[in-house]
mmCIF file of C-alpha atoms in Angstrom:
data_model
loop_
_atom_site.group_PDB
_atom_site.id
_atom_site.type_symbol
_atom_site.label_atom_id
_atom_site.label_comp_id
_atom_site.label_asym_id
_atom_site.label_seq_id
_atom_site.Cartn_x
_atom_site.Cartn_y
_atom_site.Cartn_z
ATOM 1 C CA GLN R 950 -56.337 41.319 51.744
ATOM 2 C CA LEU R 951 -57.928 38.508 53.684
ATOM 3 C CA GLN R 952 -61.741 38.429 53.725
ATOM 4 C CA LEU R 953 -64.098 35.997 55.450
ATOM 5 C CA GLN R 954 -67.791 35.379 54.801
ATOM 6 C CA GLU R 955 -70.109 33.220 56.888
ATOM 7 C CA SER R 956 -73.066 31.421 55.364
ATOM 8 C CA GLY R 957 -75.738 28.978 56.452
ATOM 9 C CA PRO R 958 -79.345 28.642 57.611
ATOM 10 C CA GLY R 959 -80.675 31.530 59.665
ATOM 11 C CA LEU R 960 -83.198 29.327 61.461
ATOM 12 C CA VAL R 961 -82.572 25.996 63.176
ATOM 13 C CA LYS R 962 -85.039 23.898 65.147
ATOM 14 C CA PRO R 963 -84.326 22.930 68.767
ATOM 15 C CA SER R 964 -82.402 19.657 69.176
ATOM 16 C CA GLU R 965 -81.113 19.842 65.581
ATOM 17 C CA THR R 966 -77.578 20.583 64.366
ATOM 18 C CA LEU R 967 -76.463 24.088 63.420
ATOM 19 C CA SER R 968 -74.153 24.072 60.402
ATOM 20 C CA LEU R 969 -72.248 27.102 59.132
ATOM 21 C CA THR R 970 -69.549 27.656 56.529
ATOM 22 C CA CYS R 971 -66.926 30.370 56.377
ATOM 23 C CA THR R 972 -65.411 31.096 52.965
ATOM 24 C CA VAL R 973 -61.945 32.617 52.962
ATOM 25 C CA SER R 974 -60.735 34.823 50.111
ATOM 26 C CA GLY R 975 -57.538 36.771 49.569
ATOM 27 C CA GLY R 976 -55.409 34.099 51.206
ATOM 28 C CA SER R 977 -54.984 30.370 51.677
ATOM 29 C CA ILE R 978 -56.649 28.506 54.495
ATOM 30 C CA SER R 979 -53.690 26.121 54.302
ATOM 31 C CA SER R 980 -51.170 28.745 55.334
ATOM 32 C CA SER R 981 -49.043 27.698 58.284
ATOM 33 C CA SER R 982 -49.175 31.295 59.498
ATOM 34 C CA TYR R 983 -52.856 31.172 60.407
ATOM 35 C CA TYR R 984 -55.367 29.613 62.718
ATOM 36 C CA TRP R 985 -59.096 30.022 62.097
ATOM 37 C CA GLY R 986 -61.712 30.587 64.749
ATOM 38 C CA TRP R 987 -65.424 30.715 65.451
ATOM 39 C CA ILE R 988 -66.925 33.163 67.944
ATOM 40 C CA ARG R 989 -70.541 33.888 68.765
ATOM 41 C CA GLN R 990 -72.520 36.765 70.259
ATOM 42 C CA PRO R 991 -76.059 36.313 71.635
ATOM 43 C CA PRO R 992 -78.323 39.282 70.924
ATOM 44 C CA GLY R 993 -77.418 42.181 73.179
ATOM 45 C CA LYS R 994 -74.652 40.224 74.903
ATOM 46 C CA GLY R 995 -70.901 39.786 74.769
ATOM 47 C CA LEU R 996 -68.526 37.633 72.737
ATOM 48 C CA GLU R 997 -67.941 33.932 73.355
ATOM 49 C CA TRP R 998 -65.105 31.903 71.832
ATOM 50 C CA ILE R 999 -66.363 28.615 70.348
ATOM 51 C CA GLY R 1000 -63.206 27.042 69.022
ATOM 52 C CA SER R 1001 -60.306 27.229 66.589
ATOM 53 C CA ILE R 1002 -58.572 25.052 64.006
ATOM 54 C CA TYR R 1003 -55.189 24.906 62.337
ATOM 55 C CA TYR R 1004 -54.955 24.012 58.644
ATOM 56 C CA SER R 1005 -53.573 20.611 59.640
ATOM 57 C CA GLY R 1006 -56.855 19.848 61.346
ATOM 58 C CA PHE R 1007 -55.706 20.395 64.932
ATOM 59 C CA THR R 1008 -58.690 21.745 66.844
ATOM 60 C CA HIS R 1009 -59.181 23.535 70.141
ATOM 61 C CA TYR R 1010 -62.681 23.897 71.588
ATOM 62 C CA SER R 1011 -64.298 25.887 74.381
ATOM 63 C CA PRO R 1012 -64.747 23.521 77.345
ATOM 64 C CA SER R 1013 -68.372 24.609 77.725
ATOM 65 C CA LEU R 1014 -69.229 23.652 74.131
ATOM 66 C CA LYS R 1015 -66.716 20.889 73.466
ATOM 67 C CA SER R 1016 -69.221 18.024 73.657
ATOM 68 C CA ARG R 1017 -71.407 19.577 70.922
ATOM 69 C CA VAL R 1018 -68.935 21.308 68.584
ATOM 70 C CA THR R 1019 -67.067 20.167 65.500
ATOM 71 C CA ILE R 1020 -64.875 22.533 63.476
ATOM 72 C CA SER R 1021 -63.254 21.411 60.240
ATOM 73 C CA VAL R 1022 -61.492 22.813 57.177
ATOM 74 C CA ASP R 1023 -61.926 22.039 53.497
ATOM 75 C CA THR R 1024 -58.681 23.142 51.892
ATOM 76 C CA SER R 1025 -59.970 22.425 48.371
ATOM 77 C CA LYS R 1026 -62.713 24.994 48.843
ATOM 78 C CA ASN R 1027 -60.759 27.335 51.140
ATOM 79 C CA GLN R 1028 -63.526 27.005 53.701
ATOM 80 C CA LEU R 1029 -63.923 26.204 57.357
ATOM 81 C CA SER R 1030 -67.092 24.868 58.890
ATOM 82 C CA LEU R 1031 -68.854 24.804 62.238
ATOM 83 C CA LYS R 1032 -71.304 22.210 63.468
ATOM 84 C CA LEU R 1033 -73.098 22.601 66.785
ATOM 85 C CA SER R 1034 -75.386 19.752 67.772
ATOM 86 C CA SER R 1035 -78.451 19.554 70.025
ATOM 87 C CA VAL R 1036 -79.104 23.267 69.864
ATOM 88 C CA THR R 1037 -81.441 25.148 72.179
ATOM 89 C CA ALA R 1038 -82.699 28.716 72.297
ATOM 90 C CA ALA R 1039 -79.552 29.593 74.247
ATOM 91 C CA ASP R 1040 -77.547 28.989 71.072
ATOM 92 C CA THR R 1041 -79.319 31.834 69.271
ATOM 93 C CA ALA R 1042 -76.563 34.252 68.356
ATOM 94 C CA VAL R 1043 -74.596 35.997 65.652
ATOM 95 C CA TYR R 1044 -71.845 33.598 64.645
ATOM 96 C CA TYR R 1045 -68.532 34.988 63.416
ATOM 97 C CA CYS R 1046 -65.520 33.346 61.843
ATOM 98 C CA ALA R 1047 -62.138 35.019 62.162
ATOM 99 C CA ASN R 1048 -58.518 34.686 61.162
ATOM 100 C CA ILE R 1049 -55.854 34.233 63.810
ATOM 101 C CA VAL R 1050 -52.251 35.022 62.995
ATOM 102 C CA VAL R 1051 -50.219 32.396 64.805
ATOM 103 C CA VAL R 1052 -47.488 34.638 66.148
ATOM 104 C CA VAL R 1053 -49.984 37.219 67.383
ATOM 105 C CA ALA R 1054 -52.945 35.050 68.459
ATOM 106 C CA ALA R 1055 -55.377 37.920 67.913
ATOM 107 C CA LEU R 1056 -58.537 37.706 65.810
ATOM 108 C CA ASP R 1057 -58.155 39.711 62.602
ATOM 109 C CA PRO R 1058 -60.027 40.053 60.377
ATOM 110 C CA TRP R 1059 -63.538 38.910 61.263
ATOM 111 C CA GLY R 1060 -66.331 37.934 58.941
ATOM 112 C CA GLN R 1061 -69.451 40.076 58.960
ATOM 113 C CA GLY R 1062 -71.300 37.496 61.045
ATOM 114 C CA THR R 1063 -74.510 35.592 60.501
ATOM 115 C CA LEU R 1064 -77.505 35.466 62.823
ATOM 116 C CA VAL R 1065 -78.753 32.002 63.687
ATOM 117 C CA THR R 1066 -82.044 31.726 65.526
ATOM 118 C CA VAL R 1067 -83.032 28.508 67.258
ATOM 119 C CA SER R 1068 -86.784 28.189 67.248
ATOM 120 C CA SER R 1069 -89.488 25.717 66.308
ATOM 121 C CA GLN A 213 -70.140 36.118 84.166
ATOM 122 C CA SER A 214 -67.006 36.744 82.141
ATOM 123 C CA VAL A 215 -63.545 35.559 83.145
ATOM 124 C CA LEU A 216 -62.171 38.990 82.297
ATOM 125 C CA THR A 217 -63.948 41.867 84.044
ATOM 126 C CA GLN A 218 -64.656 45.146 82.295
ATOM 127 C CA PRO A 219 -66.820 48.084 83.423
ATOM 128 C CA PRO A 220 -70.205 47.891 81.670
ATOM 129 C CA SER A 221 -69.982 51.492 80.541
ATOM 130 C CA VAL A 222 -67.757 54.544 80.382
ATOM 131 C CA SER A 223 -68.395 57.994 78.990
ATOM 132 C CA GLY A 224 -66.576 61.155 78.098
ATOM 133 C CA ALA A 225 -66.968 64.414 76.259
ATOM 134 C CA PRO A 226 -65.398 65.014 72.853
ATOM 135 C CA GLY A 227 -61.701 65.671 73.172
ATOM 136 C CA GLN A 228 -61.399 64.029 76.573
ATOM 137 C CA ARG A 229 -59.477 60.920 77.586
ATOM 138 C CA VAL A 230 -61.111 57.734 78.836
ATOM 139 C CA THR A 231 -59.718 54.422 79.976
ATOM 140 C CA ILE A 232 -61.293 50.975 79.969
ATOM 141 C CA SER A 233 -59.974 48.394 82.393
ATOM 142 C CA CYS A 234 -59.800 44.648 81.933
ATOM 143 C CA THR A 235 -59.186 42.687 85.121
ATOM 144 C CA GLY A 236 -58.163 39.063 85.011
ATOM 145 C CA SER A 237 -56.333 36.620 87.255
ATOM 146 C CA SER A 238 -53.208 34.553 87.621
ATOM 147 C CA SER A 239 -54.572 32.005 85.165
ATOM 148 C CA ASN A 240 -54.906 34.432 82.266
ATOM 149 C CA ILE A 241 -53.455 37.944 82.155
ATOM 150 C CA GLY A 242 -51.336 37.339 85.249
ATOM 151 C CA ALA A 243 -49.923 34.182 83.671
ATOM 152 C CA GLY A 244 -48.294 36.327 81.029
ATOM 153 C CA HIS A 245 -50.796 35.876 78.216
ATOM 154 C CA ASP A 246 -51.197 38.764 75.837
ATOM 155 C CA VAL A 247 -54.288 40.958 75.903
ATOM 156 C CA HIS A 248 -56.001 42.096 72.720
ATOM 157 C CA TRP A 249 -58.683 44.748 72.340
ATOM 158 C CA TYR A 250 -61.556 44.930 69.859
ATOM 159 C CA GLN A 251 -63.906 47.718 68.863
ATOM 160 C CA GLN A 252 -67.447 46.842 67.822
ATOM 161 C CA LEU A 253 -69.381 49.651 66.202
ATOM 162 C CA PRO A 254 -73.182 49.308 66.307
ATOM 163 C CA GLY A 255 -74.438 46.575 63.999
ATOM 164 C CA THR A 256 -70.972 45.544 62.810
ATOM 165 C CA ALA A 257 -68.417 42.819 63.480
ATOM 166 C CA PRO A 258 -65.654 43.418 66.013
ATOM 167 C CA LYS A 259 -62.444 44.933 64.696
ATOM 168 C CA LEU A 260 -58.970 44.432 66.154
ATOM 169 C CA LEU A 261 -57.856 47.634 67.863
ATOM 170 C CA VAL A 262 -54.798 46.620 69.904
ATOM 171 C CA PHE A 263 -52.863 43.348 69.852
ATOM 172 C CA GLY A 264 -50.126 41.998 72.056
ATOM 173 C CA ASN A 265 -51.048 44.345 74.926
ATOM 174 C CA SER A 266 -49.923 47.575 73.295
ATOM 175 C CA ASN A 267 -49.528 47.227 69.526
ATOM 176 C CA ARG A 268 -51.802 48.887 66.996
ATOM 177 C CA PRO A 269 -52.633 47.335 63.613
ATOM 178 C CA SER A 270 -51.970 49.598 60.673
ATOM 179 C CA GLY A 271 -54.772 52.096 60.209
ATOM 180 C CA VAL A 272 -55.698 52.351 63.885
ATOM 181 C CA PRO A 273 -55.183 55.924 65.118
ATOM 182 C CA ASP A 274 -52.579 56.509 67.795
ATOM 183 C CA ARG A 275 -55.369 57.949 69.957
ATOM 184 C CA PHE A 276 -55.891 54.308 70.983
ATOM 185 C CA SER A 277 -53.280 52.750 73.257
ATOM 186 C CA GLY A 278 -53.080 49.629 75.375
ATOM 187 C CA SER A 279 -51.121 48.644 78.438
ATOM 188 C CA LYS A 280 -50.812 45.693 80.764
ATOM 189 C CA SER A 281 -49.641 45.322 84.334
ATOM 190 C CA GLY A 282 -49.929 42.304 86.596
ATOM 191 C CA THR A 283 -53.365 40.763 86.257
ATOM 192 C CA SER A 284 -54.939 43.752 84.483
ATOM 193 C CA ALA A 285 -54.860 45.609 81.217
ATOM 194 C CA SER A 286 -56.181 48.945 80.056
ATOM 195 C CA LEU A 287 -57.267 50.613 76.862
ATOM 196 C CA ALA A 288 -56.887 54.381 76.711
ATOM 197 C CA ILE A 289 -58.603 56.587 74.179
ATOM 198 C CA THR A 290 -57.497 60.197 73.911
ATOM 199 C CA GLY A 291 -59.085 63.030 71.959
ATOM 200 C CA LEU A 292 -62.493 61.346 72.082
ATOM 201 C CA GLN A 293 -64.534 61.611 68.911
ATOM 202 C CA ALA A 294 -68.199 60.863 68.268
ATOM 203 C CA GLU A 295 -67.149 58.004 65.968
ATOM 204 C CA ASP A 296 -65.492 56.248 68.925
ATOM 205 C CA GLU A 297 -68.903 55.448 70.400
ATOM 206 C CA ALA A 298 -68.905 51.637 70.377
ATOM 207 C CA ASP A 299 -68.523 48.511 72.481
ATOM 208 C CA TYR A 300 -64.976 47.525 73.433
ATOM 209 C CA TYR A 301 -63.844 44.016 74.370
ATOM 210 C CA CYS A 302 -60.626 42.672 75.822
ATOM 211 C CA GLN A 303 -59.467 39.119 75.089
ATOM 212 C CA SER A 304 -56.773 36.821 76.438
ATOM 213 C CA TYR A 305 -56.040 33.131 77.026
ATOM 214 C CA ASP A 306 -56.901 31.266 80.226
ATOM 215 C CA ASN A 307 -54.828 28.334 81.461
ATOM 216 C CA SER A 308 -57.514 26.934 83.761
ATOM 217 C CA LEU A 309 -60.130 26.906 81.016
ATOM 218 C CA SER A 310 -57.588 25.975 78.343
ATOM 219 C CA GLY A 311 -59.172 28.446 76.015
ATOM 220 C CA TRP A 312 -59.549 31.987 74.903
ATOM 221 C CA VAL A 313 -61.667 34.332 77.004
ATOM 222 C CA PHE A 314 -63.299 37.683 76.445
ATOM 223 C CA GLY A 315 -64.255 40.466 78.765
ATOM 224 C CA GLY A 316 -67.949 41.248 79.087
ATOM 225 C CA GLY A 317 -67.567 44.381 76.997
ATOM 226 C CA THR A 318 -67.682 48.096 77.773
ATOM 227 C CA LYS A 319 -70.041 50.515 76.084
ATOM 228 C CA LEU A 320 -68.374 53.859 75.405
ATOM 229 C CA THR A 321 -70.707 56.845 75.164
ATOM 230 C CA VAL A 322 -69.411 60.116 73.783
ATOM 231 C CA LEU A 323 -71.423 62.834 75.486
#
């Protein structure tokens, strides 16, 4: 059973880079059957897709965040990572990683999420 | 403002049926892209409820059903239960934005 767990700093200063890791267990991040995605949810608001990555390294980013986002995979550690540069208070959110089955293109399962606050 | 439009809230009494709409356009739902639905219970991560417009993952009760027509989709919940009180989100792909999009979410209150 696939499980995902996000980790990283809960507090980031404005203008700095937010870095998060998602550890995958119960399956291989190198499987050709899966994509992997990052989604965020500002407090009290809705969901926003950040981007996705295939095990080969092919990435697909939200146009609104593309200039600041980098998503990568580390197959040796079965992890994917998210970097978001030049953060502002508007980037304060719960960040989720999720599995995407290629033939379905739906997000399942999701990690539990991690709250990142941008503040000095 | 979300690309996919959902009502902010719906409500119903236990045992009743409610529907949640998800309205898109010719660049997303109307372009033939599948719609998926997620349930987010308070303080938890979203959970896949319906995929591919009308399919339920194993373990999801058949009280939940999805449909799609034209540029819209709907989630129906029958036999409402108190445990169904949650936020519900639709999701699809948008050609113009070249990316995945979510609805703004609908809060279901069980009266």
